[in-house]
Amino acid sequence: MSPTLLRKVVRDLLGRKASLFALVLIMGFGIAALVGFLGVARDLEFAKERYFAQTRIGDFYAPVKRAPAWVTEELRELPNVREVRGRVRLPILVDLPDLTEPVTGTALSLPAVRQPVINDVLLRQGSWFSGTGAQEILLNDSFARENHLHPGHRLRIMLLDEQREFLVVGTVTSAEYIYLIPPAGGLAPDPKRFAAIYFEEKFLQEAGDLAGAYNEFLGTVYDKSDGAVLPMLRSAKEVLDQYGVVDAQRMNEQPSTKFLENELENVKKSSLITPVIFLSIAALILNVLVARLVQQQRVVIGTLKAIGYTSVQIMCHYLLYGVIIGAAGALLGSLLALLIQFGMLSLYRAIFEFPLIEQRYHFDLYITGLLVSSLAAAGGTLKGTLTALRLQPAEAMHPPPPERAHRTPIERFPALWTRLPFRWKMVFRAIFRNPFRSLVSVFSGLVATMLIIGAFAMRDGMKKLARYELEEVSHQDLAIALRDPKGPGLASEELQFVQQVEPQLNVPADFVNGARRRTVSITGIDAGNFLYTPLDQAGEPITIPASGLVLSRKLAELLDVGVGDQLIVQPLIGERRQTTATVVALVDTYVGLSAYARIDYLSRLIGEEWAANRILTRSFPGSSDAAYLGQLKEVRDVVGATRRAQALELFEETFSKANAVIIGIFIIFAMVIGFGSVLNSALVSLSERQREVATLRVLGFTTGQVARIFAIESLILYGLGTLLGLYAGVWYIRFLTVAYSSELFRFPMVLKAERFALTAFLMLSCILAAQVAVRALIEKLDWLEVMKVKE
Amino acid sequence: MATEPNAVDRPVILSVESAQRVFRMGEVEVMALRDATLKIFDGEVLVILGPSGSGKSTLLNLIGGMDRPTGGKVLYRDRDLGKNNDREQTMYRRYEVGFVFQFYNLVPTLTALENVEVVTEVARNPMSAREALSLVGLAHRHDHFPAQMSGGEQQRVAIARAIAGNPSILLCDEPTGALDIRTSREVLKLLLHFNRDMGKTLVIITHNAAICGIADRIAHIRDGAIAWVKDNDKRVPVEELDW
């Protein structure tokens, strides 16, 4: 590349600062999304891997009812198994003096003497068990932090119906508990009410009536591929069957890990979708700009060719415009990516419990960003470059053929056309004279609008999701979880102050259809249900048929079954008898995978006449829950209580703020596209029509009057783009709900009239803001000079 | 039929033999050059005179290697330019021809010096860009942009650009067409200087008959054909040219 021509490129670009600014901005945001989101995903993955390695997280886990310790050896013999560890896991209730309701918790066993084990913990404060036989515990660090508990504090814990006092000797973190959704359920992490508490193994075995036995096995494998792990898990299930195995799963099926991986997945999706949109728009706008540049430099191109520059050299010259803009975009994008990384990682530090999430520099990503943006930008110069390539020197020397004054389609309606003020005629001629550019304008407006609408819809969808689960389907004040299924007449004494009571039965079960299988908790619902009402698509409560299963649509999809199909169901509690069940209806749910059945039908599946292990209650209006909540701490069999209002509050607190920030960023991104493209197309239009502007100025038009012509043009093109974008937005939202749908979450499609209005208003603001810049340029234009100069 | 003067004993550098150029525009065929035959001798000053629409530019494009004849031949030192591929045509223009245009055709975003460097960077054995500029008397204005220079100065930069690559032929298309008479004289003087002192063949295409005064030979083009070629008996010093 000739250094002199390089200088020409730089000067040409600097002469178009405003367009350059708009383009580099759009390109930069696209690259920022690419590099930033990928960087975030990597940092998170790195933190995860490191944490998993530090705590020797296992590859699989298998909860059982009770298995003698020596079964550990039997499992270790299985092919592909490297290490196995047995442990005790028990549900507990923690009595925190500050809280009225009991806090659900999990007791886990650890060796009395510190030694490396599978699913180890990291000691954060205090020390390990003293080994003196005192009743000592280690708390999970976030629970201790949120409740201001420190080593030396004492804590009352209900362990198998017996309340005892324990001494906190230390706090720990565990890679099993990165995302702290309470075991009783919920949508948002709740470290204050999530108590993972570690006890000495021997003590917990005895306290849990499991002397010399375990009720959970953890293990590592040699070969982590599905082909090696899945058969191993099947054999493990067989070995453990006589000990009441509930499940044998990969460790990443645990809710905490699953949630983290779901988030990683979504970040990666965003790192693809957003840059594609931004870079395409940037490439289109660049096409308009470079095509105009080539048109302006027609004679220069001809001259360069005449004096011996090859077509390839000329082509490279114009490609260079794109490459430079791409490089500038990559630079800006990489800087913005650092901000995205900073912001999102701060968010994750608040949501996830990691000892350390480091923000790192990813130089290979910066290189990727540079390559991608240069490629997009080079593609963006294609139209102009090809024109330059094809231009014959002899032909280029002549002044360009006079502009063809097409009749615009509107002129076919003379009645309308003749009534238009001449300014509008100028605008329409300009629009139809360059259809490619006009289309790019409409399209950019469309995309910007679509992005804004999409961002709003994600926010509204998130809110709707919470409201749906916690208000429209659930109506209880409190959900009380019991340890085991119980017959009728449970806890009636404590519940006599409650207005309404509704029993539920939750049965974890394996669903099998051919090669497809899923483990899901079936919710058994009472015939006269009114506190928990699954809804159909129209939002009406469904009646659960007396027999058969109602599946959530996502689950049916994953199992490849429809209404009327039969499934093999293996309940994982009770009699654990394998049976078949018919799918009788499908419902839409937004969180997790669900299955519903009538409580009596489900009871029979686990070999009971009638049983429940969850009680929903609603208090008398205005009454306080405090009275019986306190009592629940003492009730046998109660392992947890969740207040619906509090779950909703927590969700708002955790996600709404974070969500608002992310959505806000997306809206700013979209407005950058809107503003940038309006500005650029107005500038190109202005450069083409300088003589027109000068002439009007000579004729006595004010700057404002001239500016209005360009404003009308922008309003027509981008107004049309906005209107189309509002319509396309509906499809875009549909696309987003599908793209971001996972086993954990589906976003409801929420369309709100006021969001559409607000979007239109934001787009209008972009259009008008760009006009301010255009007007300033018209004011600066030396129109006398323009009149003299021959283009 | 064109007459062939015999007073010249120099080797032929360019030979146009019954060249024809037809443009097709949709259904219509336009004969821009009907039958042009012309020899250009090494080191001479040839003025090709013709009214607008006579085929001047088409002929210039053919001998400048920017176009190919649809019939007949254009030979440069016995090489048929019509058979050149695009790359060979480009190399011919790059190494053998220096162009001077009516509207100078400088790159507006490059300074005088840089405009010359555009050529020196691709030429085979160029003179230095500064040297070329000082040869046209503009060394002191090397860092000015075209917009900061007068038309005459711009044309001098264009001439510096044309000679900087050490071409054999200077091909000038209405080089004074946009200039006043005084400036035109300076520009022509400069072109003659390069013809005499550096031996460049100088071909000037113009509709301005007054310029014929400086020619060794004059060719007249009319209706797409060379009507006549003759030696110039009445050579006039540049200072005395007038129109």
mmCIF file of C-alpha atoms in Angstrom, chain A residues 288-544:
data_model
loop_
_atom_site.group_PDB
_atom_site.id
_atom_site.type_symbol
_atom_site.label_atom_id
_atom_site.label_comp_id
_atom_site.label_asym_id
_atom_site.label_seq_id
_atom_site.Cartn_x
_atom_site.Cartn_y
_atom_site.Cartn_z
ATOM 1 C CA VAL A 288 -23.618 3.928 1.752
ATOM 2 C CA LEU A 289 -20.685 6.030 2.879
ATOM 3 C CA VAL A 290 -18.032 4.406 0.705
ATOM 4 C CA ALA A 291 -20.333 4.256 -2.312
ATOM 5 C CA ARG A 292 -20.745 8.003 -1.956
ATOM 6 C CA LEU A 293 -17.001 8.457 -1.513
ATOM 7 C CA VAL A 294 -16.273 6.531 -4.689
ATOM 8 C CA GLN A 295 -18.871 8.547 -6.538
ATOM 9 C CA GLN A 296 -17.236 11.751 -5.330
ATOM 10 C CA GLN A 297 -13.772 10.523 -6.196
ATOM 11 C CA ARG A 298 -14.655 9.262 -9.617
ATOM 12 C CA VAL A 299 -12.112 11.486 -11.332
ATOM 13 C CA VAL A 300 -9.427 10.689 -8.788
ATOM 14 C CA ILE A 301 -9.970 7.000 -9.399
ATOM 15 C CA GLY A 302 -9.810 7.541 -13.146
ATOM 16 C CA THR A 303 -6.621 9.558 -12.782
ATOM 17 C CA LEU A 304 -4.966 7.004 -10.528
ATOM 18 C CA LYS A 305 -5.817 4.302 -13.016
ATOM 19 C CA ALA A 306 -4.591 6.458 -15.892
ATOM 20 C CA ILE A 307 -1.241 7.065 -14.271
ATOM 21 C CA GLY A 308 -0.691 3.375 -13.787
ATOM 22 C CA TYR A 309 -2.374 2.172 -10.640
ATOM 23 C CA THR A 310 -3.854 -1.287 -11.080
ATOM 24 C CA SER A 311 -7.489 -1.956 -10.334
ATOM 25 C CA VAL A 312 -6.442 -4.183 -7.466
ATOM 26 C CA GLN A 313 -4.416 -1.355 -5.938
ATOM 27 C CA ILE A 314 -7.423 0.951 -6.203
ATOM 28 C CA MET A 315 -9.677 -1.700 -4.705
ATOM 29 C CA CYS A 316 -7.310 -2.164 -1.785
ATOM 30 C CA HIS A 317 -7.271 1.572 -1.353
ATOM 31 C CA TYR A 318 -11.031 1.705 -0.807
ATOM 32 C CA LEU A 319 -11.039 -1.483 1.247
ATOM 33 C CA LEU A 320 -8.646 0.322 3.516
ATOM 34 C CA TYR A 321 -11.389 2.772 4.502
ATOM 35 C CA GLY A 322 -13.330 -0.156 5.865
ATOM 36 C CA VAL A 323 -10.350 -1.752 7.506
ATOM 37 C CA ILE A 324 -9.406 1.481 9.281
ATOM 38 C CA ILE A 325 -12.958 2.022 10.499
ATOM 39 C CA GLY A 326 -13.076 -1.619 11.512
ATOM 40 C CA ALA A 327 -9.836 -1.280 13.428
ATOM 41 C CA ALA A 328 -11.083 1.862 15.157
ATOM 42 C CA GLY A 329 -14.322 0.036 15.975
ATOM 43 C CA ALA A 330 -12.353 -2.888 17.353
ATOM 44 C CA LEU A 331 -10.268 -0.574 19.507
ATOM 45 C CA LEU A 332 -13.333 1.222 20.875
ATOM 46 C CA GLY A 333 -15.128 -2.095 21.222
ATOM 47 C CA SER A 334 -12.297 -3.661 23.174
ATOM 48 C CA LEU A 335 -12.286 -0.709 25.552
ATOM 49 C CA LEU A 336 -16.067 -0.837 25.978
ATOM 50 C CA ALA A 337 -15.748 -4.586 26.453
ATOM 51 C CA LEU A 338 -13.697 -3.892 29.572
ATOM 52 C CA LEU A 339 -16.654 -1.882 30.893
ATOM 53 C CA ILE A 340 -19.106 -4.649 30.032
ATOM 54 C CA GLN A 341 -16.824 -7.130 31.751
ATOM 55 C CA PHE A 342 -16.550 -4.897 34.786
ATOM 56 C CA GLY A 343 -20.296 -4.328 35.000
ATOM 57 C CA MET A 344 -21.437 -7.873 34.418
ATOM 58 C CA LEU A 345 -18.820 -9.449 36.622
ATOM 59 C CA SER A 346 -19.810 -7.083 39.445
ATOM 60 C CA LEU A 347 -23.357 -8.276 38.905
ATOM 61 C CA TYR A 348 -22.283 -11.899 39.007
ATOM 62 C CA ARG A 349 -20.253 -11.312 42.131
ATOM 63 C CA ALA A 350 -23.504 -10.186 43.740
ATOM 64 C CA ILE A 351 -25.595 -13.082 42.432
ATOM 65 C CA PHE A 352 -23.134 -15.965 42.561
ATOM 66 C CA GLU A 353 -21.103 -17.098 45.545
ATOM 67 C CA PHE A 354 -17.591 -17.369 44.188
ATOM 68 C CA PRO A 355 -14.482 -16.842 46.251
ATOM 69 C CA LEU A 356 -13.056 -14.883 43.337
ATOM 70 C CA ILE A 357 -14.258 -13.774 39.918
ATOM 71 C CA GLU A 358 -11.349 -12.103 38.213
ATOM 72 C CA GLN A 359 -11.630 -9.716 35.324
ATOM 73 C CA ARG A 360 -8.912 -10.721 32.902
ATOM 74 C CA TYR A 361 -7.628 -9.396 29.603
ATOM 75 C CA HIS A 362 -8.307 -11.699 26.682
ATOM 76 C CA PHE A 363 -5.850 -10.720 24.009
ATOM 77 C CA ASP A 364 -6.964 -13.401 21.595
ATOM 78 C CA LEU A 365 -10.501 -12.012 21.855
ATOM 79 C CA TYR A 366 -9.211 -8.542 21.023
ATOM 80 C CA ILE A 367 -7.566 -10.030 17.948
ATOM 81 C CA THR A 368 -10.784 -11.856 17.078
ATOM 82 C CA GLY A 369 -12.684 -8.593 17.519
ATOM 83 C CA LEU A 370 -10.231 -6.852 15.211
ATOM 84 C CA LEU A 371 -10.566 -9.562 12.577
ATOM 85 C CA VAL A 372 -14.349 -9.677 12.784
ATOM 86 C CA SER A 373 -14.776 -5.921 12.638
ATOM 87 C CA SER A 374 -12.260 -5.549 9.818
ATOM 88 C CA LEU A 375 -14.037 -8.268 7.908
ATOM 89 C CA ALA A 376 -17.440 -6.697 8.487
ATOM 90 C CA ALA A 377 -16.085 -3.292 7.533
ATOM 91 C CA ALA A 378 -14.326 -4.620 4.461
ATOM 92 C CA GLY A 379 -17.631 -6.215 3.497
ATOM 93 C CA GLY A 380 -19.161 -2.827 4.128
ATOM 94 C CA THR A 381 -16.977 -1.201 1.489
ATOM 95 C CA LEU A 382 -17.906 -3.823 -1.073
ATOM 96 C CA LYS A 383 -20.412 -1.824 -3.071
ATOM 97 C CA GLY A 384 -18.127 1.173 -3.428
ATOM 98 C CA THR A 385 -15.035 -0.918 -3.933
ATOM 99 C CA LEU A 386 -16.581 -2.853 -6.784
ATOM 100 C CA THR A 387 -17.692 0.371 -8.428
ATOM 101 C CA ALA A 388 -14.139 1.665 -8.158
ATOM 102 C CA LEU A 389 -12.824 -1.604 -9.529
ATOM 103 C CA ARG A 390 -15.093 -1.506 -12.573
ATOM 104 C CA LEU A 391 -14.644 2.164 -13.359
ATOM 105 C CA GLN A 392 -12.768 2.572 -16.658
ATOM 106 C CA PRO A 393 -10.139 5.326 -16.555
ATOM 107 C CA ALA A 394 -11.251 6.859 -19.830
ATOM 108 C CA GLU A 395 -14.843 6.991 -18.700
ATOM 109 C CA ALA A 396 -14.003 8.235 -15.214
ATOM 110 C CA MET A 397 -12.107 11.224 -16.656
ATOM 111 C CA HIS A 398 -15.277 12.640 -18.057
ATOM 112 C CA PRO A 399 -17.662 14.362 -15.721
ATOM 113 C CA PRO A 400 -20.237 11.842 -14.472
ATOM 114 C CA PRO A 401 -23.310 11.510 -16.643
ATOM 115 C CA PRO A 402 -25.987 13.970 -15.590
ATOM 116 C CA GLU A 403 -28.128 12.672 -12.768
ATOM 117 C CA ARG A 404 -31.080 10.819 -14.081
ATOM 118 C CA ALA A 405 -34.145 12.611 -12.819
ATOM 119 C CA HIS A 406 -36.478 9.718 -12.341
ATOM 120 C CA ARG A 407 -40.131 10.242 -11.947
ATOM 121 C CA THR A 408 -40.892 9.069 -8.455
ATOM 122 C CA PRO A 409 -43.789 6.648 -7.998
ATOM 123 C CA ILE A 410 -45.761 9.401 -6.295
ATOM 124 C CA GLU A 411 -45.695 11.398 -9.497
ATOM 125 C CA ARG A 412 -48.009 8.863 -11.020
ATOM 126 C CA PHE A 413 -50.680 10.511 -8.932
ATOM 127 C CA PRO A 414 -50.523 14.005 -10.322
ATOM 128 C CA ALA A 415 -53.422 15.156 -8.174
ATOM 129 C CA LEU A 416 -51.331 14.439 -5.109
ATOM 130 C CA TRP A 417 -47.950 15.381 -6.536
ATOM 131 C CA THR A 418 -48.902 18.841 -7.771
ATOM 132 C CA ARG A 419 -50.311 19.707 -4.369
ATOM 133 C CA LEU A 420 -47.089 18.824 -2.568
ATOM 134 C CA PRO A 421 -44.952 21.791 -1.519
ATOM 135 C CA PHE A 422 -41.722 21.873 -3.529
ATOM 136 C CA ARG A 423 -39.676 20.917 -0.474
ATOM 137 C CA TRP A 424 -41.542 17.650 -0.230
ATOM 138 C CA LYS A 425 -40.994 17.085 -3.913
ATOM 139 C CA MET A 426 -37.256 17.523 -3.370
ATOM 140 C CA VAL A 427 -37.381 15.064 -0.520
ATOM 141 C CA PHE A 428 -39.242 12.422 -2.504
ATOM 142 C CA ARG A 429 -36.941 12.812 -5.470
ATOM 143 C CA ALA A 430 -33.949 12.392 -3.172
ATOM 144 C CA ILE A 431 -35.440 9.293 -1.588
ATOM 145 C CA PHE A 432 -36.190 7.577 -4.873
ATOM 146 C CA ARG A 433 -33.002 8.694 -6.589
ATOM 147 C CA ASN A 434 -30.932 6.474 -4.336
ATOM 148 C CA PRO A 435 -33.077 3.497 -3.454
ATOM 149 C CA PHE A 436 -30.251 1.476 -1.900
ATOM 150 C CA ARG A 437 -29.424 4.203 0.549
ATOM 151 C CA SER A 438 -33.059 4.820 1.348
ATOM 152 C CA LEU A 439 -33.542 1.122 2.027
ATOM 153 C CA VAL A 440 -30.510 1.043 4.310
ATOM 154 C CA SER A 441 -32.012 3.962 6.222
ATOM 155 C CA VAL A 442 -35.388 2.270 6.594
ATOM 156 C CA PHE A 443 -33.697 -0.966 7.581
ATOM 157 C CA SER A 444 -31.443 0.673 10.187
ATOM 158 C CA GLY A 445 -34.473 2.394 11.673
ATOM 159 C CA LEU A 446 -36.245 -0.926 11.709
ATOM 160 C CA VAL A 447 -33.411 -2.710 13.488
ATOM 161 C CA ALA A 448 -32.907 0.018 16.082
ATOM 162 C CA THR A 449 -36.628 0.021 16.846
ATOM 163 C CA MET A 450 -36.694 -3.746 17.015
ATOM 164 C CA LEU A 451 -33.783 -3.791 19.456
ATOM 165 C CA ILE A 452 -35.410 -1.267 21.767
ATOM 166 C CA ILE A 453 -38.725 -3.116 21.734
ATOM 167 C CA GLY A 454 -36.868 -6.367 22.306
ATOM 168 C CA ALA A 455 -35.016 -4.938 25.313
ATOM 169 C CA PHE A 456 -38.262 -3.722 26.861
ATOM 170 C CA ALA A 457 -39.895 -7.074 26.191
ATOM 171 C CA MET A 458 -37.074 -8.924 27.948
ATOM 172 C CA ARG A 459 -37.570 -6.749 30.988
ATOM 173 C CA ASP A 460 -41.338 -7.109 30.950
ATOM 174 C CA GLY A 461 -40.983 -10.826 30.293
ATOM 175 C CA MET A 462 -38.765 -11.210 33.324
ATOM 176 C CA LYS A 463 -41.301 -9.381 35.476
ATOM 177 C CA LYS A 464 -44.141 -11.353 34.028
ATOM 178 C CA LEU A 465 -42.254 -14.569 34.723
ATOM 179 C CA ALA A 466 -41.981 -13.714 38.411
ATOM 180 C CA ARG A 467 -45.539 -12.460 38.594
ATOM 181 C CA TYR A 468 -46.850 -15.522 36.804
ATOM 182 C CA GLU A 469 -45.106 -17.970 39.085
ATOM 183 C CA LEU A 470 -45.606 -16.064 42.297
ATOM 184 C CA GLU A 471 -48.946 -14.321 41.792
ATOM 185 C CA GLU A 472 -51.001 -15.814 39.022
ATOM 186 C CA VAL A 473 -50.333 -19.470 39.750
ATOM 187 C CA SER A 474 -49.550 -19.265 43.460
ATOM 188 C CA HIS A 475 -51.930 -17.631 45.930
ATOM 189 C CA GLN A 476 -50.709 -18.927 49.249
ATOM 190 C CA ASP A 477 -49.025 -16.846 51.912
ATOM 191 C CA LEU A 478 -46.839 -19.659 53.078
ATOM 192 C CA ALA A 479 -45.632 -22.990 51.734
ATOM 193 C CA ILE A 480 -44.621 -25.429 54.439
ATOM 194 C CA ALA A 481 -42.468 -28.385 53.439
ATOM 195 C CA LEU A 482 -42.618 -31.676 55.395
ATOM 196 C CA ARG A 483 -39.890 -34.262 55.584
ATOM 197 C CA ASP A 484 -41.918 -37.260 54.407
ATOM 198 C CA PRO A 485 -45.372 -37.704 52.889
ATOM 199 C CA LYS A 486 -47.996 -37.767 55.625
ATOM 200 C CA GLY A 487 -51.633 -38.840 55.746
ATOM 201 C CA PRO A 488 -54.543 -36.439 56.368
ATOM 202 C CA GLY A 489 -54.838 -34.405 59.562
ATOM 203 C CA LEU A 490 -51.287 -33.143 59.770
ATOM 204 C CA ALA A 491 -50.268 -30.206 61.917
ATOM 205 C CA SER A 492 -53.926 -29.224 62.233
ATOM 206 C CA GLU A 493 -53.406 -27.740 65.646
ATOM 207 C CA GLU A 494 -50.814 -25.212 64.554
ATOM 208 C CA LEU A 495 -52.793 -24.327 61.446
ATOM 209 C CA GLN A 496 -56.093 -23.561 63.118
ATOM 210 C CA PHE A 497 -55.472 -19.801 62.869
ATOM 211 C CA VAL A 498 -55.127 -19.985 59.142
ATOM 212 C CA GLN A 499 -58.003 -19.146 56.808
ATOM 213 C CA GLN A 500 -57.235 -21.648 54.081
ATOM 214 C CA VAL A 501 -55.094 -24.756 53.857
ATOM 215 C CA GLU A 502 -54.268 -26.785 50.768
ATOM 216 C CA PRO A 503 -52.185 -29.964 50.766
ATOM 217 C CA GLN A 504 -49.709 -30.813 48.010
ATOM 218 C CA LEU A 505 -47.607 -33.838 47.271
ATOM 219 C CA ASN A 506 -44.257 -33.444 45.539
ATOM 220 C CA VAL A 507 -42.796 -36.598 44.108
ATOM 221 C CA PRO A 508 -39.475 -36.626 42.292
ATOM 222 C CA ALA A 509 -39.703 -39.129 39.467
ATOM 223 C CA ASP A 510 -37.866 -40.365 36.420
ATOM 224 C CA PHE A 511 -39.808 -39.953 33.200
ATOM 225 C CA VAL A 512 -38.749 -42.206 30.387
ATOM 226 C CA ASN A 513 -39.871 -42.228 26.784
ATOM 227 C CA GLY A 514 -37.614 -44.458 24.734
ATOM 228 C CA ALA A 515 -34.114 -43.017 24.866
ATOM 229 C CA ARG A 516 -35.327 -39.751 26.354
ATOM 230 C CA ARG A 517 -35.443 -39.339 30.090
ATOM 231 C CA ARG A 518 -35.788 -36.541 32.604
ATOM 232 C CA THR A 519 -35.994 -36.381 36.367
ATOM 233 C CA VAL A 520 -38.785 -34.035 37.392
ATOM 234 C CA SER A 521 -40.745 -33.312 40.515
ATOM 235 C CA ILE A 522 -44.447 -34.089 40.010
ATOM 236 C CA THR A 523 -46.756 -31.779 41.928
ATOM 237 C CA GLY A 524 -49.858 -33.501 43.262
ATOM 238 C CA ILE A 525 -52.734 -31.049 43.531
ATOM 239 C CA ASP A 526 -55.895 -31.375 45.570
ATOM 240 C CA ALA A 527 -59.159 -31.622 43.638
ATOM 241 C CA GLY A 528 -60.531 -28.366 44.994
ATOM 242 C CA ASN A 529 -57.288 -26.452 44.485
ATOM 243 C CA PHE A 530 -57.453 -22.696 44.867
ATOM 244 C CA LEU A 531 -54.083 -21.739 46.392
ATOM 245 C CA TYR A 532 -52.061 -23.226 43.552
ATOM 246 C CA THR A 533 -53.664 -23.048 40.118
ATOM 247 C CA PRO A 534 -51.692 -23.961 36.999
ATOM 248 C CA LEU A 535 -52.995 -21.977 34.030
ATOM 249 C CA ASP A 536 -53.728 -22.808 30.439
ATOM 250 C CA GLN A 537 -52.610 -20.654 27.517
ATOM 251 C CA ALA A 538 -55.600 -18.358 27.876
ATOM 252 C CA GLY A 539 -54.655 -17.743 31.494
ATOM 253 C CA GLU A 540 -57.592 -19.765 32.873
ATOM 254 C CA PRO A 541 -56.982 -22.215 35.733
ATOM 255 C CA ILE A 542 -56.947 -25.781 34.466
ATOM 256 C CA THR A 543 -58.697 -28.666 36.137
ATOM 257 C CA ILE A 544 -56.284 -31.491 36.777
#
